[in-house]
């Protein structure tokens, strides 16, 4: 599969938006879906549908096999040691809530500290914030440097003897900063602290190797990874999944149920209560196939070229200010324009068919720190090309014209 | 009317040069509005008489052209209106911005109607509807709140 | 839409299972999907896809409108008073976990009691069981009578001054018993106790009227209601949603986020953290349309005829024992055959293309009470007809032949 | 072989008339197996010598024809086997039931192989694989567990 030609795998690009071609630069929000994935959903529902793991009839057995096949594909894609280290959730947000809730029940006490960073998405802050009330836990934030980057030193500074968990993003959805997870994990482990990584933004754009990163938890949203909505993945080392209590309770995650007590299933069922997102899991196998067919190395180099080009033209465009200039940067171009509010930019770009996002991107802490209430963000996917970035720039110029800038 | 035309007329003017901007001294009521999705903020200052007639009104805020223009147009319009009139205008405005094509009210002259209806173009943009209504909701809660204080004091 | 002809709306029935026509009698587990629903998913992903509520560009705004349109359709279908009383979850299991977790945080103390019934699905027991450990809460079970039914008297008997919540099924997924929810709610409210209803099995088969039932919470699984997997609904009275703390934390459910504190959104966003199951919600509107087009009254009378017919022929089949003979019964035929284990029945029926479920159906408490480790269950959907039940009976006879019964 | 043929031969026989059913008196080790999905249960009783050779073995249980037949065939086969032999047979059986078409082991004669392979038909039915392996896993954990006790005592 040739990446330069990949747009044709995505049916949405044959539609017009306000009579313009769609220039989709909102993949950090959610990616478009290749036809193979949509077809898989269609075929599953029309030819093979059944619930998983609960009946012994043909369709159910087949669906169970398909469901577990995706688990194996994800294991391989993440280079996880064990298939049972892959838990399906409804999204990265649920995955992080699962970790915060179960980890705190088993391992946290009043006065313990969680270390986040100023880059974190609300989904990697609110679940930890809950523990302030329920457990009397304290939350610390490693600070960004002037490039919108987090150095290992700034992490180290905030570690105290009470730090019981480091929960950090792999790739910032605003500054694009790629954090040195492997080094952070080494540092943390040397102090006996587990590391939870918010991999939402990294997963579609970077090579993922759990055994190399050696992190304890890794949260992923499938809808940002060319997969269906309503599905996420929690990778967790087996020792954690074995020792954490279950999260939601319901059908499928129990061993024996009595009126006075309940015992729970083995992995992976223990953490998959109730009917899961069967069709979505099964279709996600096609997303993994799709990524594998292009090859992550090709994706990385394609997106790097685009990012460099995008930065180049936007830097040349006066009155556009890029946000963040980290050492290693991925797939995200956030910016402001003096005197034009990001919301107005986004609305006007939209008239030209250019879809970007404006707002705080669920990162209020970061925006506060940067002295902004909002920013504009163009983010990349495999299907983007230089044309898209040229159109972005053109449309920004239209916008400036309207506002007489 | 599409949004771009919109940006070239009344909204751009009010957005860039908002009327009634800044805190004035002897206000006796204030109220804040905040749109968590985009971070738009508005802070209203009011001088109300005992019957909640608006003797003076101004605002501070950060936000897009639409929310700033809306606050600017609203404050211009509300000066001197009594409680009943304010409430009527708020509800007419919200109706217009959410579903109706025009706005009918004896309280408005044609020029004022035109200004308000310039904001009507956001009808099909739920995100922008919130921008346009932010200051109006804040005004509404300021009045209700003032009442509460009066009755409990 | 004519219900006698409805099979053709479901593409799965044009496929063969082991060279036989599919006789699908496992709808209580999960229903098949009509083509309109599958097509909606396809069209959404291929022509309209975007994330909801987060961007101001065209696709995102359109998706947000569609998403909220489903909320309105569900509100109407349930006759809920307020659109914001409808919360989307990943399934009924999550909906019940949400209620148990948030209700306990705000309203439960050590020694308080939750009243369940012996009919409950594990999904309506395990989440409450958790509160034994976390809150020192006690759990009571209203007993079934000899018909596998729960009378209002048996509920009343188990109410104590410490009862703080009654959590009960509307329609048992094993005995088919339909509980008198309206009367139970009246009784409970007269004692100041809220009622949570597990509506998983009732939702596809009964007329739903929240204002008439007057229950406080109602949990639904969309995949059992001719909708996509990975989606559920929690109906809750506004006063509860206003007063309960949020459940999962993440993007979209916050108001303001500071380093030292967080405030939460208004309804309905407060309970919908993270990227939701966008495509599934949007497609579920077609499930509601589909149900409305047939008309719930037609569904009820169609399924009643089938149920009566099924009971009649199975009762005539000697050595088949039906489980449960409740006053009011819906859509479920559970049975055992002397000397043949339910699993063997299900496997052999499957060879004839007849898909039923065997096991404890996530109701171990009930099976214990009935002195069974497992049962066989044939359950009905709109697409079933008398032929299907004749084939069930035929295949049961095959099964008896193999086992020389 | 399809599952129906399967039901007509060895499995039906062992399922209906399980060998080694019931607790015997002087067992010195027992172990339970449980399949939470379907409720199948097996309870093994063993008389092991100090080297973990199986002098006697029996079972009680509730379950489908396949799980009962599997326990019946297994107990028949294991009587008199030493630890190494038991472990080899367990791992060969699990291999066969999960992926392989046949079973190779010097410990088995043709008749025994045929009996075991009659269970191989469940390969493509993950739910039924658990039925067929329930007693085997229980036996495996009984042995491991016995060791632990010996070494810690
Ligand atoms: C009565 C009942 N309650 C709860 C559930 C759980 O629903 P879900 O698995 O879709 O979350 C089910 C279905 O499995 C059910 O039948
Ligand atoms: C960095 C980051 N973390 C977490 C999330 C939450 O993911 P989801 O909304 O899919 O649960 C997102 C996306 O919204 C994200 O960009």
GROMACS .gro file of N, CA and C in nm, chain C residues 18 341 343-345 347-348 350-352 357-361 364 371 373-374 398 402-405, chain D residues 2-4 7-8 12 16 34-41 62-66 125 127-128 131:
model
  144
  576UNK      N    1  -2.391  -2.404   0.889
  576UNK     CA    2  -2.378  -2.549   0.869
  576UNK      C    3  -2.474  -2.595   0.760
  899UNK      N    4  -2.735  -3.270   2.906
  899UNK     CA    5  -2.685  -3.143   2.958
  899UNK      C    6  -2.714  -3.030   2.859
  901UNK      N    7  -2.552  -2.786   2.755
  901UNK     CA    8  -2.446  -2.760   2.658
  901UNK      C    9  -2.450  -2.856   2.541
  902UNK      N   10  -2.480  -2.979   2.572
  902UNK     CA   11  -2.490  -3.077   2.464
  902UNK      C   12  -2.612  -3.046   2.376
  903UNK      N   13  -2.719  -3.004   2.440
  903UNK     CA   14  -2.837  -2.964   2.362
  903UNK      C   15  -2.799  -2.853   2.264
  905UNK      N   16  -2.516  -2.758   2.146
  905UNK     CA   17  -2.422  -2.796   2.041
  905UNK      C   18  -2.493  -2.874   1.931
  906UNK      N   19  -2.580  -2.963   1.972
  906UNK     CA   20  -2.650  -3.045   1.873
  906UNK      C   21  -2.751  -2.960   1.795
  908UNK      N   22  -2.722  -2.657   1.730
  908UNK     CA   23  -2.643  -2.571   1.643
  908UNK      C   24  -2.616  -2.637   1.508
  909UNK      N   25  -2.593  -2.769   1.512
  909UNK     CA   26  -2.570  -2.841   1.385
  909UNK      C   27  -2.689  -2.830   1.293
  910UNK      N   28  -2.807  -2.809   1.351
  910UNK     CA   29  -2.927  -2.791   1.268
  910UNK      C   30  -2.953  -2.644   1.236
  915UNK      N   31  -2.896  -2.054   2.362
  915UNK     CA   32  -2.789  -2.038   2.458
  915UNK      C   33  -2.802  -2.142   2.568
  916UNK      N   34  -2.688  -2.191   2.615
  916UNK     CA   35  -2.687  -2.285   2.726
  916UNK      C   36  -2.591  -2.234   2.832
  917UNK      N   37  -2.626  -2.254   2.958
  917UNK     CA   38  -2.538  -2.209   3.065
  917UNK      C   39  -2.622  -2.155   3.177
  918UNK      N   40  -2.561  -2.065   3.256
  918UNK     CA   41  -2.641  -2.006   3.365
  918UNK      C   42  -2.692  -1.868   3.325
  919UNK      N   43  -2.660  -1.823   3.202
  919UNK     CA   44  -2.711  -1.696   3.151
  919UNK      C   45  -2.682  -1.582   3.247
  922UNK      N   46  -2.638  -1.703   3.822
  922UNK     CA   47  -2.600  -1.819   3.903
  922UNK      C   48  -2.687  -1.832   4.027
  929UNK      N   49  -3.173  -2.532   4.172
  929UNK     CA   50  -3.102  -2.660   4.178
  929UNK      C   51  -3.043  -2.702   4.045
  931UNK      N   52  -2.726  -2.638   3.741
  931UNK     CA   53  -2.599  -2.571   3.712
  931UNK      C   54  -2.610  -2.497   3.579
  932UNK      N   55  -2.704  -2.540   3.497
  932UNK     CA   56  -2.720  -2.476   3.366
  932UNK      C   57  -2.859  -2.504   3.312
  956UNK      N   58  -3.425  -3.445   1.754
  956UNK     CA   59  -3.298  -3.503   1.707
  956UNK      C   60  -3.205  -3.530   1.823
  960UNK      N   61  -3.033  -3.881   1.954
  960UNK     CA   62  -2.890  -3.907   1.971
  960UNK      C   63  -2.861  -3.962   2.111
  961UNK      N   64  -2.928  -3.904   2.208
  961UNK     CA   65  -2.905  -3.948   2.345
  961UNK      C   66  -2.999  -4.062   2.385
  962UNK      N   67  -3.071  -4.118   2.287
  962UNK     CA   68  -3.165  -4.227   2.315
  962UNK      C   69  -3.267  -4.194   2.423
  963UNK      N   70  -3.318  -4.074   2.419
  963UNK     CA   71  -3.419  -4.036   2.520
  963UNK      C   72  -3.558  -4.043   2.456
  965UNK      N   73  -1.786  -3.475   1.246
  965UNK     CA   74  -1.860  -3.364   1.303
  965UNK      C   75  -1.907  -3.398   1.443
  966UNK      N   76  -1.957  -3.300   1.513
  966UNK     CA   77  -1.985  -3.321   1.654
  966UNK      C   78  -2.093  -3.424   1.677
  967UNK      N   79  -2.183  -3.435   1.583
  967UNK     CA   80  -2.291  -3.532   1.605
  967UNK      C   81  -2.240  -3.674   1.603
  970UNK      N   82  -2.089  -3.751   1.923
  970UNK     CA   83  -2.182  -3.782   2.031
  970UNK      C   84  -2.230  -3.926   2.026
  971UNK      N   85  -2.219  -3.992   1.905
  971UNK     CA   86  -2.275  -4.126   1.897
  971UNK      C   87  -2.178  -4.235   1.941
  975UNK      N   88  -2.058  -4.050   2.413
  975UNK     CA   89  -2.189  -4.082   2.469
  975UNK      C   90  -2.177  -4.195   2.571
  979UNK      N   91  -2.249  -4.115   2.953
  979UNK     CA   92  -2.362  -4.176   3.024
  979UNK      C   93  -2.316  -4.269   3.136
  997UNK      N   94  -1.367  -2.575   3.764
  997UNK     CA   95  -1.495  -2.507   3.747
  997UNK      C   96  -1.490  -2.421   3.623
  998UNK      N   97  -1.588  -2.434   3.539
  998UNK     CA   98  -1.598  -2.347   3.422
  998UNK      C   99  -1.707  -2.244   3.448
  999UNK      N  100  -1.665  -2.120   3.478
  999UNK     CA  101  -1.764  -2.020   3.520
  999UNK      C  102  -1.866  -1.989   3.411
 1000UNK      N  103  -1.827  -2.004   3.287
 1000UNK     CA  104  -1.921  -1.969   3.180
 1000UNK      C  105  -2.041  -2.061   3.175
 1001UNK      N  106  -2.019  -2.191   3.198
 1001UNK     CA  107  -2.132  -2.282   3.181
 1001UNK      C  108  -2.170  -2.352   3.310
 1002UNK      N  109  -2.087  -2.340   3.413
 1002UNK     CA  110  -2.122  -2.403   3.539
 1002UNK      C  111  -2.072  -2.546   3.554
 1003UNK      N  112  -2.001  -2.598   3.453
 1003UNK     CA  113  -1.946  -2.733   3.466
 1003UNK      C  114  -1.852  -2.741   3.585
 1004UNK      N  115  -1.862  -2.853   3.657
 1004UNK     CA  116  -1.778  -2.870   3.774
 1004UNK      C  117  -1.720  -3.010   3.777
 1025UNK      N  118  -2.050  -3.245   3.768
 1025UNK     CA  119  -2.172  -3.215   3.696
 1025UNK      C  120  -2.130  -3.145   3.570
 1026UNK      N  121  -2.185  -3.189   3.459
 1026UNK     CA  122  -2.144  -3.119   3.338
 1026UNK      C  123  -2.196  -3.190   3.217
 1027UNK      N  124  -2.154  -3.141   3.102
 1027UNK     CA  125  -2.203  -3.194   2.977
 1027UNK      C  126  -2.137  -3.328   2.948
 1028UNK      N  127  -2.188  -3.394   2.848
 1028UNK     CA  128  -2.135  -3.525   2.809
 1028UNK      C  129  -1.985  -3.517   2.782
 1029UNK      N  130  -1.942  -3.408   2.722
 1029UNK     CA  131  -1.801  -3.397   2.686
 1029UNK      C  132  -1.712  -3.385   2.809
 1088UNK      N  133  -1.441  -2.558   1.867
 1088UNK     CA  134  -1.547  -2.504   1.951
 1088UNK      C  135  -1.488  -2.459   2.085
 1090UNK      N  136  -1.568  -2.302   2.334
 1090UNK     CA  137  -1.647  -2.323   2.456
 1090UNK      C  138  -1.637  -2.469   2.500
 1091UNK      N  139  -1.640  -2.557   2.402
 1091UNK     CA  140  -1.638  -2.699   2.436
 1091UNK      C  141  -1.497  -2.745   2.468
 1094UNK      N  142  -1.472  -2.752   2.820
 1094UNK     CA  143  -1.537  -2.869   2.880
 1094UNK      C  144  -1.441  -2.987   2.878
   0.00000   0.00000   0.00000
